[in-house]
Coordinates of C-alpha atoms in Angstrom, one line a residue:
M14 CA 62.4 40.4 21.5
G15 CA 65.1 38.9 23.7
W16 CA 65.7 35.1 23.9
E17 CA 64.5 35.0 27.5
R18 CA 61.2 36.6 26.5
F19 CA 60.9 34.2 23.6
L20 CA 61.3 31.1 25.7
T21 CA 58.6 32.3 28.1
K22 CA 56.1 32.9 25.3
R23 CA 56.6 29.8 23.2
P24 CA 53.7 27.3 23.8
W25 CA 55.9 24.3 23.5
T26 CA 57.9 25.2 26.6
T27 CA 54.9 25.4 28.9
N28 CA 55.2 21.7 30.0
V29 CA 59.0 21.6 30.2
S30 CA 60.4 21.4 33.7
G31 CA 62.8 24.0 35.0
S32 CA 65.6 21.5 35.3
F33 CA 65.1 20.4 31.7
L34 CA 65.1 24.0 30.5
S35 CA 68.3 24.8 32.5
Q36 CA 70.0 21.8 31.0
T37 CA 69.0 22.5 27.4
V38 CA 69.5 26.2 27.1
E39 CA 72.9 27.7 27.3
P40 CA 72.9 30.4 30.1
S41 CA 74.7 32.9 27.8
M42 CA 71.8 32.6 25.3
L43 CA 69.3 33.9 27.8
H44 CA 70.8 37.3 27.5
M45 CA 71.2 37.4 23.8
G46 CA 69.2 39.8 21.6
S47 CA 67.2 38.4 18.7
E48 CA 69.8 39.7 16.2
E49 CA 72.5 37.5 17.8
V50 CA 70.6 34.2 17.7
D51 CA 70.4 32.1 14.5
P52 CA 66.6 31.9 13.7
L53 CA 66.9 28.1 13.4
T54 CA 68.0 27.9 17.0
T55 CA 64.3 28.0 18.0
R56 CA 63.7 24.8 16.0
T57 CA 66.7 23.1 17.7
F58 CA 65.1 23.5 21.1
E59 CA 61.6 22.8 19.8
I60 CA 62.8 19.4 18.5
L61 CA 64.7 18.8 21.7
H62 CA 61.5 19.3 23.7
H63 CA 59.5 17.0 21.5
F64 CA 62.0 14.2 21.7
H65 CA 62.4 14.6 25.4
S66 CA 58.6 14.4 25.8
L67 CA 58.5 11.2 23.6
T68 CA 61.2 9.4 25.6
A69 CA 60.0 10.6 29.0
R70 CA 56.3 9.7 28.5
K71 CA 56.6 6.4 26.7
T72 CA 53.4 4.2 26.7
D73 CA 53.0 0.5 26.1
K74 CA 52.3 1.3 22.5
S75 CA 55.3 3.5 22.0
V76 CA 57.8 2.5 19.4
V77 CA 60.5 4.5 21.1
R78 CA 63.1 2.5 23.1
L79 CA 65.5 5.3 23.7
D80 CA 66.0 6.6 27.3
W81 CA 66.7 10.2 27.8
T82 CA 70.0 10.9 29.4
E83 CA 72.4 13.9 29.5
E84 CA 74.4 12.2 26.8
V85 CA 71.4 11.7 24.6
E86 CA 70.3 15.3 25.2
S87 CA 73.7 16.5 24.2
L88 CA 73.7 14.4 21.0
C89 CA 70.2 15.7 20.2
R90 CA 71.2 19.3 20.6
L91 CA 74.3 18.9 18.5
F92 CA 72.6 16.8 15.8
F93 CA 69.8 19.3 15.3
S94 CA 71.9 22.4 15.7
P95 CA 71.2 25.3 13.3
S96 CA 74.2 24.6 11.2
N97 CA 73.3 20.9 10.9
I98 CA 69.7 21.8 10.0
T99 CA 71.0 23.9 7.1
R100 CA 73.5 21.2 6.1
F101 CA 71.1 18.2 6.4
L102 CA 68.4 20.0 4.5
G103 CA 70.9 20.6 1.7
Y104 CA 71.6 16.9 1.5
F105 CA 67.9 16.2 1.5
W106 CA 67.1 18.5 -1.4
S107 CA 70.0 17.4 -3.5
L108 CA 70.1 13.7 -2.8
W109 CA 66.6 12.5 -1.8
Y110 CA 64.1 15.0 -3.0
P111 CA 64.5 13.9 -6.7
N112 CA 63.0 10.6 -5.6
C113 CA 59.9 12.3 -4.2
P114 CA 59.4 15.8 -5.6
F115 CA 56.2 16.6 -3.8
I116 CA 57.3 19.3 -1.3
H117 CA 57.0 22.8 -2.7
R118 CA 60.5 24.0 -2.2
A119 CA 59.9 27.7 -2.9
S120 CA 57.3 28.0 -0.1
F121 CA 59.0 25.6 2.3
D122 CA 60.3 27.4 5.4
P123 CA 62.4 25.5 8.0
Q124 CA 61.4 28.0 10.6
S125 CA 57.7 27.3 10.3
A126 CA 57.5 23.8 8.9
P127 CA 55.8 21.2 11.2
P128 CA 58.4 19.7 13.6
A129 CA 57.8 16.1 12.4
L130 CA 58.1 17.1 8.7
L131 CA 61.3 19.0 9.4
C132 CA 62.7 16.3 11.5
V133 CA 62.2 13.5 9.0
M134 CA 63.7 15.6 6.3
L135 CA 66.8 16.3 8.5
V136 CA 67.2 12.6 9.4
I137 CA 67.0 11.6 5.7
G138 CA 69.5 14.2 4.8
A139 CA 71.9 13.0 7.6
C140 CA 71.5 9.4 6.4
L141 CA 72.7 10.5 3.0
S142 CA 75.6 12.6 4.4
P143 CA 79.1 11.9 3.1
H144 CA 80.2 11.9 6.7
P145 CA 79.6 8.5 8.4
D146 CA 79.1 9.9 11.8
D147 CA 76.1 11.9 10.6
A148 CA 74.4 8.7 9.4
S149 CA 75.1 6.6 12.5
T150 CA 73.8 9.4 14.8
A151 CA 70.7 9.8 12.6
R152 CA 69.7 6.2 13.2
M153 CA 69.3 7.0 16.9
W154 CA 66.3 9.2 16.0
L155 CA 64.4 7.0 13.5
D156 CA 61.8 5.7 16.0
C157 CA 61.4 9.1 17.6
V158 CA 60.7 10.7 14.3
E159 CA 58.2 7.9 13.4
E160 CA 56.3 8.3 16.6
L161 CA 56.3 12.1 16.3
A162 CA 54.9 11.9 12.8
F163 CA 52.2 9.3 13.3
S164 CA 50.9 11.0 16.5
D165 CA 49.9 14.0 14.5
S166 CA 46.3 15.1 15.1
S167 CA 45.6 15.2 11.4
F168 CA 45.4 11.4 11.3
S169 CA 42.1 11.7 13.3
E170 CA 40.9 15.0 12.0
E171 CA 37.6 15.0 10.2
C172 CA 37.4 16.1 6.5
T173 CA 35.8 19.4 5.6
S174 CA 33.7 20.2 2.6
A175 CA 34.9 22.4 -0.2
P176 CA 34.8 26.1 0.7
S177 CA 33.2 29.2 -0.4
H178 CA 35.5 31.9 -1.7
A179 CA 35.1 33.8 1.5
I180 CA 36.8 31.1 3.6
L181 CA 39.3 29.9 0.9
D182 CA 42.3 30.9 3.1
Q183 CA 41.1 28.9 6.1
Y184 CA 40.3 25.9 3.9
L185 CA 43.7 26.0 2.2
E186 CA 45.4 26.2 5.6
R187 CA 43.5 23.0 6.8
K188 CA 44.3 21.3 3.5
K189 CA 47.9 22.2 3.8
K190 CA 48.1 20.7 7.3
R191 CA 46.7 17.4 6.2
L192 CA 49.0 17.5 3.1
E193 CA 52.0 18.0 5.4
C194 CA 50.8 15.1 7.6
L195 CA 50.6 12.8 4.5
Q196 CA 54.1 14.0 3.4
M197 CA 55.7 13.3 6.7
A198 CA 54.0 9.8 6.8
Y199 CA 55.4 9.0 3.4
L200 CA 58.9 10.2 4.2
V201 CA 58.9 8.3 7.5
C202 CA 57.8 5.1 5.8
S203 CA 60.5 5.5 3.1
L204 CA 63.1 6.3 5.7
Q205 CA 62.3 3.3 8.0
K206 CA 62.1 1.0 5.0
R207 CA 65.5 2.0 3.9
E208 CA 67.4 2.6 7.2
G209 CA 65.2 1.2 10.0
S210 CA 65.6 -2.0 12.1
T211 CA 63.9 -5.2 11.1
E212 CA 61.2 -4.4 13.6
A213 CA 60.7 -0.9 12.1
R214 CA 60.6 -2.3 8.6
N215 CA 57.9 -4.8 9.6
R216 CA 56.0 -2.1 11.3
V217 CA 55.9 -0.1 8.0
R218 CA 54.8 -3.1 6.0
R219 CA 52.1 -4.1 8.4
Y220 CA 50.7 -0.9 9.9
R221 CA 52.2 2.4 8.9
H222 CA 51.7 1.8 5.2
A223 CA 48.0 1.0 5.8
T224 CA 47.7 4.2 7.9
M225 CA 49.2 6.3 5.2
V226 CA 46.8 4.9 2.6
M227 CA 43.9 5.5 5.0
L228 CA 44.9 9.1 5.4
A229 CA 45.1 9.6 1.6
R230 CA 41.6 8.1 1.2
D231 CA 40.3 10.2 4.1
I232 CA 41.6 13.3 2.4
G233 CA 40.0 12.1 -0.8
L234 CA 42.0 11.2 -3.9
A235 CA 39.5 13.0 -6.2
T236 CA 40.1 16.3 -4.2
A237 CA 43.7 16.3 -5.5
S238 CA 42.7 18.5 -8.4
H239 CA 43.1 22.0 -9.9
R240 CA 39.5 22.3 -10.9
E241 CA 39.0 25.3 -8.7
L242 CA 42.2 27.0 -9.9
S243 CA 41.8 29.8 -12.5
L244 CA 44.5 30.8 -14.9
D245 CA 43.5 34.4 -15.2
G246 CA 46.7 35.8 -13.8
P247 CA 49.4 35.2 -11.2
S248 CA 49.2 36.4 -7.6
E249 CA 50.6 35.3 -4.3
T250 CA 47.2 33.9 -3.3
W251 CA 46.9 32.1 -6.6
W252 CA 50.4 30.7 -6.3
R253 CA 49.8 29.4 -2.8
Q254 CA 46.6 27.7 -3.9
F255 CA 48.5 26.1 -6.8
A256 CA 51.3 24.9 -4.6
I257 CA 49.0 23.2 -2.1
E258 CA 46.9 21.6 -4.8
E259 CA 49.8 20.4 -6.8
G260 CA 51.6 19.2 -3.7
L261 CA 48.5 17.1 -2.8
I262 CA 48.3 15.7 -6.3
R263 CA 52.0 14.7 -6.2
T264 CA 51.9 13.4 -2.6
I265 CA 48.9 11.1 -3.2
T266 CA 50.5 9.9 -6.4
Y267 CA 53.6 8.9 -4.4
V268 CA 51.5 7.2 -1.8
F269 CA 50.3 5.0 -4.7
L270 CA 53.8 4.6 -6.0
F271 CA 55.0 3.4 -2.5
D272 CA 52.2 0.9 -2.6
A273 CA 53.1 -0.2 -6.1
A274 CA 56.7 -0.7 -5.1
F275 CA 55.7 -3.2 -2.5
T276 CA 53.8 -5.1 -5.1
I277 CA 56.5 -5.0 -7.7
F278 CA 59.5 -5.8 -5.5
H279 CA 57.9 -7.8 -2.6
N280 CA 54.9 -9.4 -4.3
S281 CA 52.6 -7.7 -1.7
P282 CA 48.9 -7.5 -2.6
P283 CA 48.2 -3.9 -3.5
R284 CA 46.4 -1.8 -0.9
M285 CA 45.3 0.7 -3.6
V286 CA 43.7 -0.2 -6.9
V287 CA 44.1 1.6 -10.2
S288 CA 40.4 2.4 -10.5
E289 CA 40.5 4.7 -7.4
L290 CA 43.3 6.9 -8.7
K291 CA 41.2 9.9 -9.4
M292 CA 43.8 12.5 -8.6
E293 CA 44.8 14.6 -11.5
T294 CA 47.9 14.2 -13.5
A295 CA 50.8 16.2 -12.1
C296 CA 51.6 19.5 -13.8
P297 CA 55.0 20.1 -15.4
E298 CA 58.1 20.1 -13.2
A299 CA 58.9 23.7 -14.2
S300 CA 55.7 25.0 -12.7
F301 CA 56.2 23.2 -9.3
Q302 CA 59.9 24.2 -9.2
A303 CA 59.2 27.9 -10.1
G304 CA 60.5 30.5 -7.7
S305 CA 57.7 33.0 -8.1
A306 CA 54.0 33.2 -9.1
E307 CA 54.9 34.8 -12.4
E308 CA 57.4 32.1 -13.2
C309 CA 54.9 29.4 -12.3
F310 CA 52.2 31.0 -14.3
A311 CA 54.4 31.2 -17.4
A312 CA 55.4 27.5 -17.0
L313 CA 51.7 26.6 -17.2
E314 CA 51.1 28.4 -20.5
G315 CA 51.9 25.4 -22.6
W316 CA 50.3 22.9 -20.2
K317 CA 46.9 24.6 -20.2
Q318 CA 46.6 23.7 -23.9
T319 CA 47.0 20.0 -23.3
I320 CA 44.1 17.5 -22.8
F321 CA 45.5 16.9 -19.3
W322 CA 44.6 20.4 -18.2
R323 CA 41.6 21.0 -20.4
R324 CA 39.9 17.7 -19.2
H325 CA 41.5 17.7 -15.8
S326 CA 42.5 14.2 -16.6
S327 CA 42.9 11.8 -13.7
I328 CA 45.6 9.0 -13.5
V329 CA 42.9 6.3 -14.0
S330 CA 41.6 8.0 -17.1
V331 CA 45.1 8.2 -18.6
V332 CA 45.7 4.5 -17.9
K333 CA 42.3 3.6 -19.5
G334 CA 43.3 5.6 -22.5
L335 CA 46.6 3.7 -22.8
C336 CA 45.0 0.3 -22.4
Q337 CA 41.9 0.6 -24.6
K338 CA 43.4 0.7 -28.1
E339 CA 46.4 1.5 -30.1
L340 CA 47.0 5.3 -30.0
T341 CA 47.2 7.2 -33.3
A342 CA 50.5 9.0 -34.0
E343 CA 48.7 12.3 -33.1
S344 CA 47.4 10.9 -29.8
A345 CA 50.8 9.5 -28.9
D346 CA 52.3 12.9 -29.5
E347 CA 49.7 14.5 -27.2
Y348 CA 50.2 11.9 -24.5
S349 CA 54.0 12.4 -24.7
K350 CA 53.4 15.8 -23.1
M351 CA 52.2 14.3 -19.9
G352 CA 55.8 14.3 -18.5
T353 CA 58.1 11.8 -16.8
L354 CA 56.4 11.7 -13.5
N355 CA 53.0 10.8 -15.0
L356 CA 54.6 8.2 -17.2
F357 CA 56.4 6.7 -14.2
T358 CA 53.0 6.5 -12.5
A359 CA 51.3 5.0 -15.5
V360 CA 53.8 2.1 -15.9
Q361 CA 53.4 1.2 -12.3
C362 CA 49.6 1.2 -12.7
I363 CA 50.1 -1.4 -15.4
H364 CA 52.2 -3.4 -12.9
S365 CA 49.4 -3.3 -10.5
L366 CA 47.0 -4.7 -13.1
T367 CA 49.4 -7.5 -13.9
F368 CA 49.5 -8.5 -10.3
H369 CA 45.7 -9.1 -10.4
L370 CA 46.1 -11.0 -13.6
Q371 CA 48.8 -13.2 -12.2
N372 CA 46.6 -14.2 -9.3
S373 CA 43.4 -15.1 -11.1
I374 CA 42.2 -17.6 -13.7
I375 CA 43.0 -15.8 -16.9
F376 CA 42.7 -16.2 -20.7
E377 CA 44.9 -14.8 -23.5
S378 CA 42.3 -12.2 -24.3
T379 CA 42.5 -10.8 -20.8
L380 CA 46.1 -9.8 -21.4
L381 CA 45.3 -7.7 -24.5
P382 CA 44.6 -4.4 -22.6
V383 CA 47.8 -4.7 -20.6
K384 CA 49.8 -5.5 -23.8
T385 CA 48.2 -2.6 -25.6
G386 CA 49.0 -0.3 -22.6
L387 CA 52.6 -1.4 -22.6
E388 CA 53.1 -0.8 -26.3
N389 CA 51.4 2.6 -26.1
W390 CA 53.5 3.5 -23.1
R391 CA 56.7 2.6 -25.1
R392 CA 55.8 4.8 -28.0
I393 CA 55.0 7.7 -25.7
W394 CA 58.2 7.3 -23.6
N395 CA 60.3 7.5 -26.8
R396 CA 58.5 10.7 -27.9
R397 CA 58.8 12.6 -24.6
I398 CA 61.3 15.4 -24.0
P399 CA 63.0 14.8 -20.6
E400 CA 62.3 17.8 -18.5
D401 CA 65.6 17.6 -16.7
Q402 CA 67.8 17.2 -19.8
N403 CA 69.3 20.7 -19.5
V404 CA 69.6 20.7 -15.7
P405 CA 73.3 20.8 -14.8
N406 CA 74.7 18.2 -12.3
H407 CA 75.5 20.9 -9.8
P408 CA 74.7 20.7 -6.1
D409 CA 72.4 23.7 -6.4
T410 CA 70.3 22.2 -9.2
L411 CA 70.4 18.5 -8.5
W412 CA 67.0 18.8 -6.8
K413 CA 65.5 19.6 -10.2
K414 CA 66.5 16.3 -11.7
F415 CA 64.6 13.1 -11.7
G416 CA 65.5 10.2 -9.3
H417 CA 63.6 6.9 -9.4
A418 CA 61.3 8.2 -12.2
S419 CA 64.3 8.1 -14.6
Y420 CA 64.2 4.3 -14.4
S421 CA 60.7 4.0 -15.8
A422 CA 61.9 2.1 -18.9
E423 CA 63.3 -0.6 -16.6
L424 CA 59.9 -1.0 -15.0
W425 CA 58.4 -1.3 -18.5
H426 CA 60.8 -4.1 -19.3
L427 CA 59.9 -5.9 -16.1
A428 CA 56.2 -5.6 -16.8
R429 CA 56.8 -7.2 -20.2
I430 CA 58.6 -10.1 -18.6
I431 CA 55.7 -10.6 -16.2
V432 CA 53.2 -10.6 -19.0
Q433 CA 55.2 -13.1 -20.9
K434 CA 55.4 -15.3 -17.8
I435 CA 51.7 -15.2 -17.5
R436 CA 51.3 -16.3 -21.1
D437 CA 53.8 -19.1 -20.7
D438 CA 52.2 -20.4 -17.5
N439 CA 48.8 -20.6 -19.1
A440 CA 50.1 -22.1 -22.2
D441 CA 51.8 -24.9 -20.2
V442 CA 48.5 -25.6 -18.4
G443 CA 46.5 -25.7 -21.6
E444 CA 48.9 -28.0 -23.4
D445 CA 49.3 -30.6 -20.6
E446 CA 45.9 -32.1 -19.7
N447 CA 47.5 -33.9 -16.7
S448 CA 49.0 -30.8 -15.2
A449 CA 47.6 -29.4 -12.0
P450 CA 44.8 -26.8 -12.4
V451 CA 46.1 -23.2 -12.2
L452 CA 44.7 -22.7 -8.7
E453 CA 46.5 -25.8 -7.4
R454 CA 49.9 -24.9 -8.9
P455 CA 52.6 -23.7 -6.5
R456 CA 52.4 -20.0 -6.0
K457 CA 55.1 -17.5 -5.3
R458 CA 55.7 -16.0 -1.9
Y459 CA 53.5 -13.1 -1.0
D460 CA 54.7 -10.1 1.0
N461 CA 58.2 -11.3 1.1
T462 CA 60.9 -9.2 2.8
D463 CA 63.6 -9.7 0.2
M464 CA 63.6 -9.3 -3.6
T465 CA 64.5 -12.8 -4.6
D466 CA 61.5 -13.4 -6.8
V467 CA 61.8 -10.2 -8.8
N468 CA 65.5 -10.8 -9.2
G469 CA 64.7 -14.2 -10.6
L470 CA 62.4 -12.7 -13.1
I471 CA 65.1 -10.2 -14.2
M472 CA 67.6 -13.1 -14.6
E473 CA 65.1 -14.9 -16.9
Y474 CA 65.0 -11.9 -19.2
R475 CA 67.8 -13.3 -21.3
R476 CA 65.9 -16.5 -22.2
L477 CA 62.8 -14.6 -23.3
S478 CA 62.8 -13.4 -26.9
L479 CA 60.6 -10.5 -26.4
G480 CA 62.0 -8.2 -29.1
G481 CA 60.8 -4.6 -29.5
G482 CA 63.1 -2.9 -27.1
I483 CA 62.3 0.5 -25.6

């Protein structure tokens, strides 16, 4: 099929004016055969069309301030060129993906991925590029990518019930679309929080974050499960089902982790509570990183013998198990098989619990479950075998290593500092009869935009004789 025929058949070109088309398509390309055109060129012009539409049809509620000019069009075409798509995706996989390993790389196809998901991955990759011009140009498109992502129809789509086997494919396709919508929302929020303007960061804190949590709840946290997945044998259909289900488990987990990060670093009241975290624990990294159905199935052989698969354990059930009582040595060994990502999630669940304890009238006995959970977590962390310990630091394999999750021990230390502070504050009130009641004592700032308070806590670590290091 020639390029000219392709342009006339693509649905996204139907609303593009002739003048715009003549400006964005090189005349020589209209006479190229399909074998002469880079397959990613179609994505370049699709993105160009979407961004032109966003800037040309801005409404009062639009976050886009960019005006479309010939210069902007030229920059857009160059920035999202096929060669840059390949290059920026490489940066994304190597430098950012380890911080949010919830996209199934083996099945990800840049030629068919949703435009907003592809765009945000490209902009993130460009922001991490070693070439300064890439990052500066990428910031032009931050608001466009945000608007494109949050205007997706999946945000208003109604949920569907679980399917019969006859319509499994259609159900999985709908589930995948909503999963991709949640993934692009997470990536946009992360991107704007890191690289966006003050206005964009405030927008994430006040609105986009809440919308993302709403979508996760709308999808259903308990639906993030492998209960319907059999382990009879590998097939392409089986692998596709696993990838979508595991992607949903991991993505909803990271929505919670995004929320927990606001609580830990900005003292923002949690939008999600630990008791609602009914998604299953994530499967081993090797299964999600596998390049074939057979490799994935083999990676699950050991996992299916654990309590996490046999019981389809949820995150909340794991946290309850950690906080209820001291684990036996045998139980600690079993829990150590849950993996780094699940341990990363568990310690942030404990942080979420400490926030509620900090902001209520508490007694010493109330802290016991949290202290028990922290001690059990420490024992498990020291027993675990890091999944990425044999992954070489090579550009082609960096995506298999852990990013933020590798700092779980530091979060454990911070949680212990907070627990000690809670004890000290209550001890001071109890010893001094003339001191102000707890509810009348000066409180820390909430939802602050810097990290002054958490930095202050870390600096106090030296004066606290906590003992029992990790």
